[in-house]
Coordinates of C-alpha atoms and ligand atoms in Angstrom, one line a residue:
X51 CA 0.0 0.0 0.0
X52 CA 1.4 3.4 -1.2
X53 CA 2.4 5.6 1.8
X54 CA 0.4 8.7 1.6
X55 CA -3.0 10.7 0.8
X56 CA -3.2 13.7 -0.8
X57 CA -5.9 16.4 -1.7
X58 CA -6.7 19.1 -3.7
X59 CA -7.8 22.4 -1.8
X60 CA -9.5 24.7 -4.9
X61 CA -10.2 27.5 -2.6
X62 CA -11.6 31.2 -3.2
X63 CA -8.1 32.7 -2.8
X64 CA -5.8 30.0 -3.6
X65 CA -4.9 26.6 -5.1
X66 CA -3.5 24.0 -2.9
X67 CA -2.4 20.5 -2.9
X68 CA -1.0 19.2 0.3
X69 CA -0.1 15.4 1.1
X70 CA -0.5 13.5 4.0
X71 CA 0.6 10.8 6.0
X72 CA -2.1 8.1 8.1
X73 CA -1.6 10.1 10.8
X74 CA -2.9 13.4 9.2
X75 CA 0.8 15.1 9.7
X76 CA 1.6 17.6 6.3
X77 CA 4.2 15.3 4.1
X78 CA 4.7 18.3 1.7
X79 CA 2.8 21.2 0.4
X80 CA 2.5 24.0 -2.6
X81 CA 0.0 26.6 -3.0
X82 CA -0.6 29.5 -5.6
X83 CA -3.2 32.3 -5.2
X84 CA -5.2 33.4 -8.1
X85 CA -6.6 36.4 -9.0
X86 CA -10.0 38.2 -7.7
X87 CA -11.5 39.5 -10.5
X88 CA -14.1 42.9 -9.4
X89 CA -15.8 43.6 -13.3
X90 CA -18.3 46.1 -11.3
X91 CA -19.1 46.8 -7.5
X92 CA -20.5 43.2 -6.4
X93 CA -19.2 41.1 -8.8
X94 CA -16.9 38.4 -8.3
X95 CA -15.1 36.3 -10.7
X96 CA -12.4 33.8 -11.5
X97 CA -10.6 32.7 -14.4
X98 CA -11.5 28.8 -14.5
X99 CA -7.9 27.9 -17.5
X100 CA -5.9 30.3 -14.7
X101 CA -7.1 27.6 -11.8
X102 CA -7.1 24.4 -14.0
X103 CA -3.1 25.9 -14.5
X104 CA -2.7 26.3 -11.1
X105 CA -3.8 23.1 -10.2
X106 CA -1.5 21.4 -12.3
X107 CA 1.3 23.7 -10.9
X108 CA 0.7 23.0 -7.0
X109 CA 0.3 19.0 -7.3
X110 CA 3.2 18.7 -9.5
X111 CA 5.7 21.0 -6.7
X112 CA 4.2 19.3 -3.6
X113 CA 5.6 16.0 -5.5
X114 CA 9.0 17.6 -6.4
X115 CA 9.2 19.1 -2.8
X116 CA 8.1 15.5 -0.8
X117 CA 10.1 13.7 -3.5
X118 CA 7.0 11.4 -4.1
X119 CA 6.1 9.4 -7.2
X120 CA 2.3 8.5 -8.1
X121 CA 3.0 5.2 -6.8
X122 CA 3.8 6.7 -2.8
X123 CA 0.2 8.2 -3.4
X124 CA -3.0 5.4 -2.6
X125 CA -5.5 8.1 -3.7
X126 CA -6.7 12.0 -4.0
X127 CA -9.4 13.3 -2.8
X128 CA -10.6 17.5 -3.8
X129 CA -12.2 19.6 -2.0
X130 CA -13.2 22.8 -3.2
X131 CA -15.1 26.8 -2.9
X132 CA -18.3 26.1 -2.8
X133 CA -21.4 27.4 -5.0
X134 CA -19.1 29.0 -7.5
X135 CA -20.7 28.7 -11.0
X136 CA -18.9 27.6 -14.1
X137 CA -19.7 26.7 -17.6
X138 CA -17.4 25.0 -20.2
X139 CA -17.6 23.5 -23.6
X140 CA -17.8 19.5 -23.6
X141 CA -15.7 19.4 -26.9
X142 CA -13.1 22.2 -26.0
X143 CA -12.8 22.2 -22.6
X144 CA -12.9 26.2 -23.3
X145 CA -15.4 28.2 -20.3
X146 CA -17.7 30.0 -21.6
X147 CA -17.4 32.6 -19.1
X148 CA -15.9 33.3 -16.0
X149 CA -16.6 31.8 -12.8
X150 CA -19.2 33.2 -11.0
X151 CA -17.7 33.6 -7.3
X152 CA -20.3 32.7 -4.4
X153 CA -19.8 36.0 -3.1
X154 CA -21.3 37.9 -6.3
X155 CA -24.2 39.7 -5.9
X156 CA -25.4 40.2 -9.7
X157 CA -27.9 37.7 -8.9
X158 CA -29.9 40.1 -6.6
X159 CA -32.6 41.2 -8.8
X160 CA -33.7 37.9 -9.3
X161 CA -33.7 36.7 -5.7
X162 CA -36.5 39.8 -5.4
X163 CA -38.3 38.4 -8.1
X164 CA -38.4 34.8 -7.5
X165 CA -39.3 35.6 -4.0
X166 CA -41.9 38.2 -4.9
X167 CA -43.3 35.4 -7.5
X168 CA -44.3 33.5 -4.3
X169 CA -46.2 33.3 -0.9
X170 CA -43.4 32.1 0.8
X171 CA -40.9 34.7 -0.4
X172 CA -37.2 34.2 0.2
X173 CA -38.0 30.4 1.6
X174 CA -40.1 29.3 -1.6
X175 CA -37.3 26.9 -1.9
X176 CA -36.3 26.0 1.6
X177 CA -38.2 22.7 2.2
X178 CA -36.6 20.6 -0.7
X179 CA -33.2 22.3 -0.6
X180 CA -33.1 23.6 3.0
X181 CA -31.6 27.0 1.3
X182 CA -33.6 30.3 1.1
X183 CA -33.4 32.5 -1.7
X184 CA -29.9 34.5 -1.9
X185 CA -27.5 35.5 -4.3
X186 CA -25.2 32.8 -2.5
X187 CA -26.2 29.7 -3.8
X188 CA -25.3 28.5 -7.8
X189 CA -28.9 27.9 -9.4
X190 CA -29.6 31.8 -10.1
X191 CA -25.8 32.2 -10.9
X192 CA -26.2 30.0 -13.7
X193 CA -29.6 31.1 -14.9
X194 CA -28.1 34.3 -15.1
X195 CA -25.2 32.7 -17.4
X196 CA -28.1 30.9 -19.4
X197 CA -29.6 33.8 -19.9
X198 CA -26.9 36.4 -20.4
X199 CA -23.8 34.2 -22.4
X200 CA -24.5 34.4 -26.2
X201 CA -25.2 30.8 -27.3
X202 CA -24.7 29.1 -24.0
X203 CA -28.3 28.5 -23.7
X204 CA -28.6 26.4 -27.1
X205 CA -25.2 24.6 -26.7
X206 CA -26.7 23.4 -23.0
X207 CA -29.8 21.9 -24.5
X208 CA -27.8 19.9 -27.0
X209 CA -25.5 18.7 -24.7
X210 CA -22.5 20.5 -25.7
X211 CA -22.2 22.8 -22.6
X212 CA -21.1 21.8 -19.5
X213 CA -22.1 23.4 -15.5
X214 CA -20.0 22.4 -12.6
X215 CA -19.1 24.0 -9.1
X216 CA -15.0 24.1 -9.2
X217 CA -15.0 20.2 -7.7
X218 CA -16.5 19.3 -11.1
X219 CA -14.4 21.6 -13.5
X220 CA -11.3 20.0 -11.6
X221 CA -12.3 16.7 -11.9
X222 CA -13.4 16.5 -15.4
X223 CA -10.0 18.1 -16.7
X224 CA -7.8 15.6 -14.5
X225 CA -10.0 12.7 -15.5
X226 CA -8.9 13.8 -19.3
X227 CA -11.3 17.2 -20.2
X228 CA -12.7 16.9 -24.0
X229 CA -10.8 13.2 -23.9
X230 CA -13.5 11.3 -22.0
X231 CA -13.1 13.7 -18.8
X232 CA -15.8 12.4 -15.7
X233 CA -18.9 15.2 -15.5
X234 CA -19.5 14.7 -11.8
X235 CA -19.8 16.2 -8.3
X236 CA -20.8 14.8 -4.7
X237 CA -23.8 15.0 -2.6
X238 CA -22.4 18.4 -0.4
X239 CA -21.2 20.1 -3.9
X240 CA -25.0 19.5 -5.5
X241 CA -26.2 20.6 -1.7
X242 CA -25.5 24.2 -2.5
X243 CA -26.5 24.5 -5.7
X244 CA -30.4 24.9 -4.8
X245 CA -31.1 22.3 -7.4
X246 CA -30.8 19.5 -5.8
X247 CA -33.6 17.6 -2.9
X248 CA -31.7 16.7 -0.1
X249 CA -34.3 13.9 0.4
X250 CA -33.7 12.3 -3.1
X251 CA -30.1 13.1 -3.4
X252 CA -31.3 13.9 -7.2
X253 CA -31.4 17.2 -9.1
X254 CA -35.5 18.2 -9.1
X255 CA -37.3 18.8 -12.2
X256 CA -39.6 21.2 -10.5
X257 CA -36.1 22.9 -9.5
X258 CA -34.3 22.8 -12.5
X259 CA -37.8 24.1 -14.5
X260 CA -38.3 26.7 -11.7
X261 CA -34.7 27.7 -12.6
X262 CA -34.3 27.1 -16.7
X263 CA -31.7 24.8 -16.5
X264 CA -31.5 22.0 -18.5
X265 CA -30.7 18.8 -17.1
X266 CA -28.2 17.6 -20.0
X267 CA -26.1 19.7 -18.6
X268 CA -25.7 18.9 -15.1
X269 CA -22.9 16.7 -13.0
X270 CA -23.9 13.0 -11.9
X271 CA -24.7 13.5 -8.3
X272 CA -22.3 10.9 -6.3
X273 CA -21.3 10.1 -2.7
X274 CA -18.7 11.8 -1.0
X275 CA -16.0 8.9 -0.7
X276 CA -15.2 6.5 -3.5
X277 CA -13.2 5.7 -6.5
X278 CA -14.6 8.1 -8.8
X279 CA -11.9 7.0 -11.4
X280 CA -8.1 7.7 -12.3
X281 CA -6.3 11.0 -12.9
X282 CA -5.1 11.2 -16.6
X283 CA -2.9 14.3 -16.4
X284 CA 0.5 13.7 -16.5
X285 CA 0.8 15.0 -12.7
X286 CA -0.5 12.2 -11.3
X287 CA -0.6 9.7 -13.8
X288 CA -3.2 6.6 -12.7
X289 CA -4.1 7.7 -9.0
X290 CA -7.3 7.6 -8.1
X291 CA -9.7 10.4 -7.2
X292 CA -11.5 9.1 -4.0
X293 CA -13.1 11.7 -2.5
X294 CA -14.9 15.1 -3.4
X295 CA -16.3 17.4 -0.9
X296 CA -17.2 21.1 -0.7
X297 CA -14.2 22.4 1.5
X298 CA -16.6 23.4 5.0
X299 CA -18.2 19.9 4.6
X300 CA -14.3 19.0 4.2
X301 CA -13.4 21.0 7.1
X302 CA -16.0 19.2 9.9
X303 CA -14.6 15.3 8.3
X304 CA -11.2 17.0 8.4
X305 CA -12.4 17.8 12.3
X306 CA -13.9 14.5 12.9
X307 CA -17.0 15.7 13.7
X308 CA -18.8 12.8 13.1
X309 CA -21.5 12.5 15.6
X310 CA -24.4 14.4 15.4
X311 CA -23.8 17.5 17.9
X312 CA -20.8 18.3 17.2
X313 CA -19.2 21.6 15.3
X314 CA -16.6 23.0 13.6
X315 CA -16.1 26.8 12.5
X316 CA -13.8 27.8 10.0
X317 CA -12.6 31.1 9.7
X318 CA -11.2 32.0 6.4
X319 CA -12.6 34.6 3.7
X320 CA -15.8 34.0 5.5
X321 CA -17.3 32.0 8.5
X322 CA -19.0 28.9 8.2
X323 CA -19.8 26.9 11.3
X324 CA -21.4 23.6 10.6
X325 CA -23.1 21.1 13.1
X326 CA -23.6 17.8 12.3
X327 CA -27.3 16.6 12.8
X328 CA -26.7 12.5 11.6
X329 CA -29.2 11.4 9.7
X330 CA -31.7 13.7 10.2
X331 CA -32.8 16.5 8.2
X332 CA -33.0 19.3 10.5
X333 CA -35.0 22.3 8.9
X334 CA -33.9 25.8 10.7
X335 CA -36.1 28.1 11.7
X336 CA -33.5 30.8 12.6
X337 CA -31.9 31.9 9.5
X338 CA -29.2 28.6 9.2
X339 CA -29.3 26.2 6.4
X340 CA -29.6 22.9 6.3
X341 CA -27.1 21.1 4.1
X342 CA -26.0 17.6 3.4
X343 CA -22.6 17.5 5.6
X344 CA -21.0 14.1 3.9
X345 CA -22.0 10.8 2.7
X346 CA -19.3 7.9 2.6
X347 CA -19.4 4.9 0.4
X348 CA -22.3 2.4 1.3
X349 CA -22.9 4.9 4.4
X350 CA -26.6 7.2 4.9
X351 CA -26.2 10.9 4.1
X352 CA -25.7 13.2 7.0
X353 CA -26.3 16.2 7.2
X354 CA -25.5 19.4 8.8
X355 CA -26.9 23.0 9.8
X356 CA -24.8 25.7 8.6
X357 CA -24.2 29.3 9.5
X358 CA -22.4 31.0 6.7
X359 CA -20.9 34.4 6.7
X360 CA -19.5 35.8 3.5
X361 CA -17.0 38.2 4.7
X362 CA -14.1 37.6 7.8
X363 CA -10.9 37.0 6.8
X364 CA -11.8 39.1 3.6
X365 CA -12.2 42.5 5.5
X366 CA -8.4 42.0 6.8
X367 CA -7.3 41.9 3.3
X368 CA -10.0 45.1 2.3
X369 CA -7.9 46.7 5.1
X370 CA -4.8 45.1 3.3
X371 CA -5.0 45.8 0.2
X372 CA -8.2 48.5 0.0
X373 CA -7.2 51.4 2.7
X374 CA -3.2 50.3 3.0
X375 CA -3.3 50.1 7.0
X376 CA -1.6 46.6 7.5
X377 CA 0.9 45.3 4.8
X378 CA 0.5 41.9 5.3
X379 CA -3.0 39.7 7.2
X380 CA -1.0 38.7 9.9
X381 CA 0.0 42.4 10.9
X382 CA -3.7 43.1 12.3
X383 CA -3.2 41.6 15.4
X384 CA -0.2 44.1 16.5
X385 CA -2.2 47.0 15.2
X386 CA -5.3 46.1 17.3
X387 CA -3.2 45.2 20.3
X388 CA -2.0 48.7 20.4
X389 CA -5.1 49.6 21.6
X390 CA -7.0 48.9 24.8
X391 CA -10.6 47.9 23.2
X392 CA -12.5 49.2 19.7
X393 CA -12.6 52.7 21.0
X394 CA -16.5 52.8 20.7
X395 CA -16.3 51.4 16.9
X396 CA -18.0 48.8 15.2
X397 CA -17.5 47.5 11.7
X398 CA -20.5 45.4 10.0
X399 CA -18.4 44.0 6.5
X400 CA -22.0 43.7 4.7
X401 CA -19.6 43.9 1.7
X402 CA -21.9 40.8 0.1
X403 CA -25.4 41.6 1.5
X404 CA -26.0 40.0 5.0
X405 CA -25.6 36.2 4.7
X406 CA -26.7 34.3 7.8
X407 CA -28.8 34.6 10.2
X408 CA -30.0 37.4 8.5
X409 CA -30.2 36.9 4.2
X410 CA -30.4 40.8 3.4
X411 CA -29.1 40.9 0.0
X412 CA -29.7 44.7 0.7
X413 CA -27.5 45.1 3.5
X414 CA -24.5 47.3 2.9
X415 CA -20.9 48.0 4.8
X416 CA -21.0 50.3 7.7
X417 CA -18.8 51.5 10.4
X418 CA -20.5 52.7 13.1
X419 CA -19.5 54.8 16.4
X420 CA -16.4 57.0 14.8
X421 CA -15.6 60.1 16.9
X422 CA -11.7 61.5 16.4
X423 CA -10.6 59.5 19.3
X424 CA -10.9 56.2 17.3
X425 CA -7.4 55.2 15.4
X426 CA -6.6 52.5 13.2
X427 CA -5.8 50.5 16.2
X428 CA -9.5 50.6 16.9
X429 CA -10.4 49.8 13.5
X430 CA -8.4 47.2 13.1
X431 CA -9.9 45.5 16.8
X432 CA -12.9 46.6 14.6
X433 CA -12.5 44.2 12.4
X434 CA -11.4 41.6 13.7
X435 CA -14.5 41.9 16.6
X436 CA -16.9 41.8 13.1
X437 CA -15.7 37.8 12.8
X438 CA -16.4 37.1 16.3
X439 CA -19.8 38.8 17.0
X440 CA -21.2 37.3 13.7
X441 CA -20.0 34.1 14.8
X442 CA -22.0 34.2 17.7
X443 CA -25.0 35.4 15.9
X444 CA -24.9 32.2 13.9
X445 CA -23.7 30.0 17.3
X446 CA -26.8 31.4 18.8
X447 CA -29.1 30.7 16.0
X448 CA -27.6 27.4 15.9
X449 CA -28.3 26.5 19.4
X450 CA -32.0 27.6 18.9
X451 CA -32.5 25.5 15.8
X452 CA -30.6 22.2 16.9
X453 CA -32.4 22.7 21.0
X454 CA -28.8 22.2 22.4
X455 CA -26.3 24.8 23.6
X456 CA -23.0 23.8 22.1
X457 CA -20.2 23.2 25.1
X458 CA -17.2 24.1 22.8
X459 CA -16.6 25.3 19.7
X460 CA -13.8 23.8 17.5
X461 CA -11.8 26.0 15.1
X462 CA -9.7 26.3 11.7
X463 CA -8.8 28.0 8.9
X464 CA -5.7 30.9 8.1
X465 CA -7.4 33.3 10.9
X466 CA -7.0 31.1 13.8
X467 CA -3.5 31.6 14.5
X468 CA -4.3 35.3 15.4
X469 CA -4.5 35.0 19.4
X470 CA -6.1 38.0 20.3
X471 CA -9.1 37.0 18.1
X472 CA -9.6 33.5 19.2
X473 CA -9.7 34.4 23.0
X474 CA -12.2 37.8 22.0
X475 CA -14.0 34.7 20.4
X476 CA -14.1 32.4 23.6
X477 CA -14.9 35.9 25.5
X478 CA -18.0 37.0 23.6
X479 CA -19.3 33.6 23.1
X480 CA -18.8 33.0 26.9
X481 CA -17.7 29.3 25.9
X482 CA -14.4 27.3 25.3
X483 CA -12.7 27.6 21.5
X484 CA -10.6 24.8 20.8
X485 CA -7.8 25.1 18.6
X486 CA -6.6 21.5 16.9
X487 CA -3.2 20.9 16.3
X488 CA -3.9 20.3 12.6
X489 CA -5.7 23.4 11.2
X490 CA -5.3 22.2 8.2
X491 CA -8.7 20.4 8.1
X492 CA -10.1 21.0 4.9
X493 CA -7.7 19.7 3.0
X494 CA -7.6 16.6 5.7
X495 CA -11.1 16.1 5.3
X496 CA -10.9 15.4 1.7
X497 CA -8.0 13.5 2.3
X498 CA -9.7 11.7 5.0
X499 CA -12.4 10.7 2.2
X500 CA -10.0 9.7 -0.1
X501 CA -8.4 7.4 2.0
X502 CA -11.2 6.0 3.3
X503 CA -12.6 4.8 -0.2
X504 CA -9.4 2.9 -1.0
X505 CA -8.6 1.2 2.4
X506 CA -6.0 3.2 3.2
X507 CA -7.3 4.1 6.4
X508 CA -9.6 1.5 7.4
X509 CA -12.7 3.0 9.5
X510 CA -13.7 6.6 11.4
X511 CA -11.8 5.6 14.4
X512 CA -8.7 5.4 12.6
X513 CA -9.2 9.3 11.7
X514 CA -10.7 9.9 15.4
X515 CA -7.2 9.1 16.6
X516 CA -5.5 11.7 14.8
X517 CA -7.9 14.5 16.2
X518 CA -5.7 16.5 19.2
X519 CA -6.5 20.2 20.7
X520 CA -3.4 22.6 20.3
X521 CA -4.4 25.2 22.5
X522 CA -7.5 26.0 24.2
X523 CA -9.2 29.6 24.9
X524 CA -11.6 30.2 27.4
X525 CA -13.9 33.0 28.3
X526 CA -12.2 35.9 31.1
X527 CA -14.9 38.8 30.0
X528 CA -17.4 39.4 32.5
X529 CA -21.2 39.4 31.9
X530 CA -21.6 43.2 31.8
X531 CA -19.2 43.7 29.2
X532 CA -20.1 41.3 26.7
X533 CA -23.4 42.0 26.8
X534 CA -22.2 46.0 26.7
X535 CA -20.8 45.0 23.3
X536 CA -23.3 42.9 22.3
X537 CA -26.0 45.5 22.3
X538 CA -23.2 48.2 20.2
X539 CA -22.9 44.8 17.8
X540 CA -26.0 44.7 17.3
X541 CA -27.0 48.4 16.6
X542 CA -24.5 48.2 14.5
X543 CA -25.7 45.6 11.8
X544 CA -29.4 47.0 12.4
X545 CA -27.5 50.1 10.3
X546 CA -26.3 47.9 7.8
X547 CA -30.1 46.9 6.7
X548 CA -31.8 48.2 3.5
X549 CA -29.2 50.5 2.3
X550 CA -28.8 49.3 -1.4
X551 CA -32.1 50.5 -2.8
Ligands
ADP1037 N1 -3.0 36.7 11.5 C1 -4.2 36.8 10.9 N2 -5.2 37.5 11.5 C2 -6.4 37.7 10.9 N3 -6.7 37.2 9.7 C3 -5.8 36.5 9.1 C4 -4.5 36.3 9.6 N4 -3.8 35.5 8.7 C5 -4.6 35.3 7.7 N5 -5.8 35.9 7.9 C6 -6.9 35.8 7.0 O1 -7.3 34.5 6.7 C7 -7.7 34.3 5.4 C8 -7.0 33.1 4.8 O2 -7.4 32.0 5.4 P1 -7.7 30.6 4.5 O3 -8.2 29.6 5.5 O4 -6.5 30.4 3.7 O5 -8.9 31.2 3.6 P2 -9.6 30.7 2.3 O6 -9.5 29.2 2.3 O7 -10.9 31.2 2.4 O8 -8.8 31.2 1.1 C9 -7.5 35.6 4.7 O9 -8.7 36.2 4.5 C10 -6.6 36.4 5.6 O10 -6.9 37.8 5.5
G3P1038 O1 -12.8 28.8 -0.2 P1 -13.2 29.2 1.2 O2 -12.4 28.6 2.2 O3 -13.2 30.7 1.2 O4 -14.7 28.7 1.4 C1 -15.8 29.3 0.7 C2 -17.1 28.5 0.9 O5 -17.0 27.2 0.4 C3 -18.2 29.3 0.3 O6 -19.4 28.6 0.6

């Protein structure tokens, strides 16, 4: 049996591939960032050929740099930015327009009018895909394509034209592209597209109707762990693809959150904190979705509540690379450690609309409570306060919807190495944060599903094992004060309501 796992991380900043070892410890690593592309205020996009190019880049270093060969690798499993639209042509592998980022917001007029078109408004769709209406999810995204790309709409209904969320753009070009590549995606991919019923596991012809999207062109729908088939390209010649998984369903496997109760939040470019709820489909009733969280080979679906929020990590590179205040991420937490406390300020990064709890596609950025006293010290506690408070909007929602108050929180992603935000977290949510030792655990997780579908590790508790806290922060605010900023928090986001007309 080869020696490692490795997995594909196609993320909303960057490209990574990292391999692993069975005891989930890094074996080598190489990542490459792409470019945001802003075509107008709330648009997002990315160049699909400048991903599939980066993709072949960081698998073929982290071999060079871990000295591996294809045979030292038992599988690979990818994980990937979820909801983010693409189209491509069958015969020339060529997109026929850029990907649409989840974060876009072009989508907005028709979330009014899809909800206005029904009594139920922004949930018309909630009860088969457990999503409301937002400019989030990928079924609007590519209507709008449908609609708007000259001749996509004819090439879809004869089969030529291709969708895919960026698991499926990846596979199919590994698997060989115009040569016989695999059109597929998994179970938590198709969860976010609003297409799919999470009780059928199928794309929904009332959906796909509702929508205008033609089925011919859709992704086969398949579990989360298997051997999908072999990688063609010349960077990893013959290995299979095991495991595909939307990177925050990647990051709670990658956690080993496996029994229903327990939660993982990642902070990255946004927030999403997902709980598993087993085999049962959990509706939510306070602004959370309900998702399919993973389903391994021969295994029931599970599924998850999510809170989702678009922007954290992104509002330290807007203060980055926007206003010039910090020169690298990592410098916010010496600027905001200059200063005692925010100074009076709050900053709601509605950059994207509201996503959850609230789902106010109308919702704008807004920094509230400026006087001349308040320096970029404040702002930058400012900011990194925004992550924490909206994580506990969404940890309080959660704990409403699921009828359980969660005992600890466990963390990942790029922001959690910044100490002075994890124990703000742990302060305002008046609970435990527990840092891992591997943070690393999206790319784990789809690891975790690769190696699972080929015997390379042999059952959950062989994953279980490799689960160990790092460091743990708990809560040394008192009452008074948390709720003090609580209440500014909170006045704050009311402010960032109904702006965009
Ligand atoms: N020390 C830090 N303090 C706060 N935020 C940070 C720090 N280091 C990185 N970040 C933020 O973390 C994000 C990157 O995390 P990552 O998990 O790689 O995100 P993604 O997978 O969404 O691309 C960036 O948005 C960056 O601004
Ligand atoms: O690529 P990330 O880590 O920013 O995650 C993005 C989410 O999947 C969006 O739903």
């Amino acid at each position: 049996m080869p020696t490692y796992v490795a997995a594909i991380d196609q993320g909303t900043t960057s490209t990574r591939c990292i391999v692993f070892d069975r005891q989930g410890q890094i074996i080598s690593q190489a990542q490459k960032e792409h470019k945001q592309i802003y075509p107008q205020p709330g648009w997002v996009e990315h160049d699909p050929e400048e991903i599939w190019k980066n993709t072949l880049e960081v698998v073929a270093l982290a071999r060079i740099k871990g000295k591996l060969s294809t045979a030292d690798i038992a599988a690979v499993g990818i994980t990937n930015q979820r909801e983010t639209a693409v189209v491509w042509n069958r015969k020339t592998g060529k997109p026929y327009y850029n990907a649409i980022v989840w974060q876009d917001m072009r989508t907005a007029d028709l979330v009014a009018r899809f909800a206005a078109d029904s009594p139920a408004g922004q949930d018309r769709f909630r009860e088969k895909t457990g999503l409301p209406l937002a400019t989030y999810f990928s079924g609007l995204k590519l209507k709008w394509l449908l609609d708007n790309v000259p001749g996509l709409r004819e090439d879809a209904e004869g089969g030529d034209a291709l969708f895919g969320n960026m698991d499926s753009f990846v596979v199919w070009n590994l698997t060989g592209g115009p040569n016989g590549g695999l059109h597929l995606t998994d179970v938590t991919n198709a969860s976010r597209t609003q297409l799919m019923d999470l009780r059928t596991l199928d794309w929904d012809n009332d959906l796909l109707e509702a929508f205008g999207v033609p089925r011919t062109m859709l992704p086969q729908i398949r579990p989360s762990s298997e051997v999908y088939g072999t990688v063609q390209s010349e960077v990893l010649p013959g290995v299979p693809i095991a495991g595909i998984l939307g990177d925050q369903q990647a990051a709670l496997v990658g956690q080993t959150c496996f029994e229903p109760g327990q939660a993982k939040n990642t902070y990255g470019t946004g927030c999403f904190l997902l709980m598993n709820t087993g085999t049962e489909l959990r509706p939510s009733t306070c602004g959370l979705l309900t998702t399919v969280a993973y389903q391994f080979q021969n295994e029931p679906v599970h599924y998850a509540l999510e809170g989702s929020v678009a922007i954290t990590g992104a509002l330290v590179q807007w203060l980055r690379d926007n206003l010039g205040i910090i020169k690298k991420s990592t410098d916010i937490e010496s600027l905001a450690r200059s200063v005692d406390d925010n100074g009076g300020t709050y900053f709601v990064p509605a950059f994207s609309g509201l996503y959850a709890p609230h789902w106010k596609s109308d919702a704008r950025g807004v920094i509230a409570g400026l006087t001349r006293f308040v320096t970029k010290g404040h702002l930058a506690r400012a900011v990194l306060e925004a992550t924490a408070y909206q994580t506990v909007d969404v940890v309080r929602a959660m704990e409403q919807d699921a009828g359980v108050s969660l005992r600890s929180l466990r963390v990942d992603g790029g922001m959690v190495i910044n100490s002075l935000l994890m124990q703000f977290q742990a302060d305002v949510l008046n609970g435990p944060v527990v840092c891992p030792r591997m943070t690393e655990t999206t790319a784990l997780g789809a690891a975790y599903a690769a190696g699972l579908a080929v015997g390379y590790y042999k059952n959950l508790d062989d994953l279980r094992q490799n689960w160990g806290v790092a460091r743990t922060y708990e809560s040394t605010m008192d009452d008074a004060q948390r709720a003090k900023l609580m209440r500014g928090w909170q006045k704050a986001i009311e402010r960032s309501f109904g702006w965009e007309e």
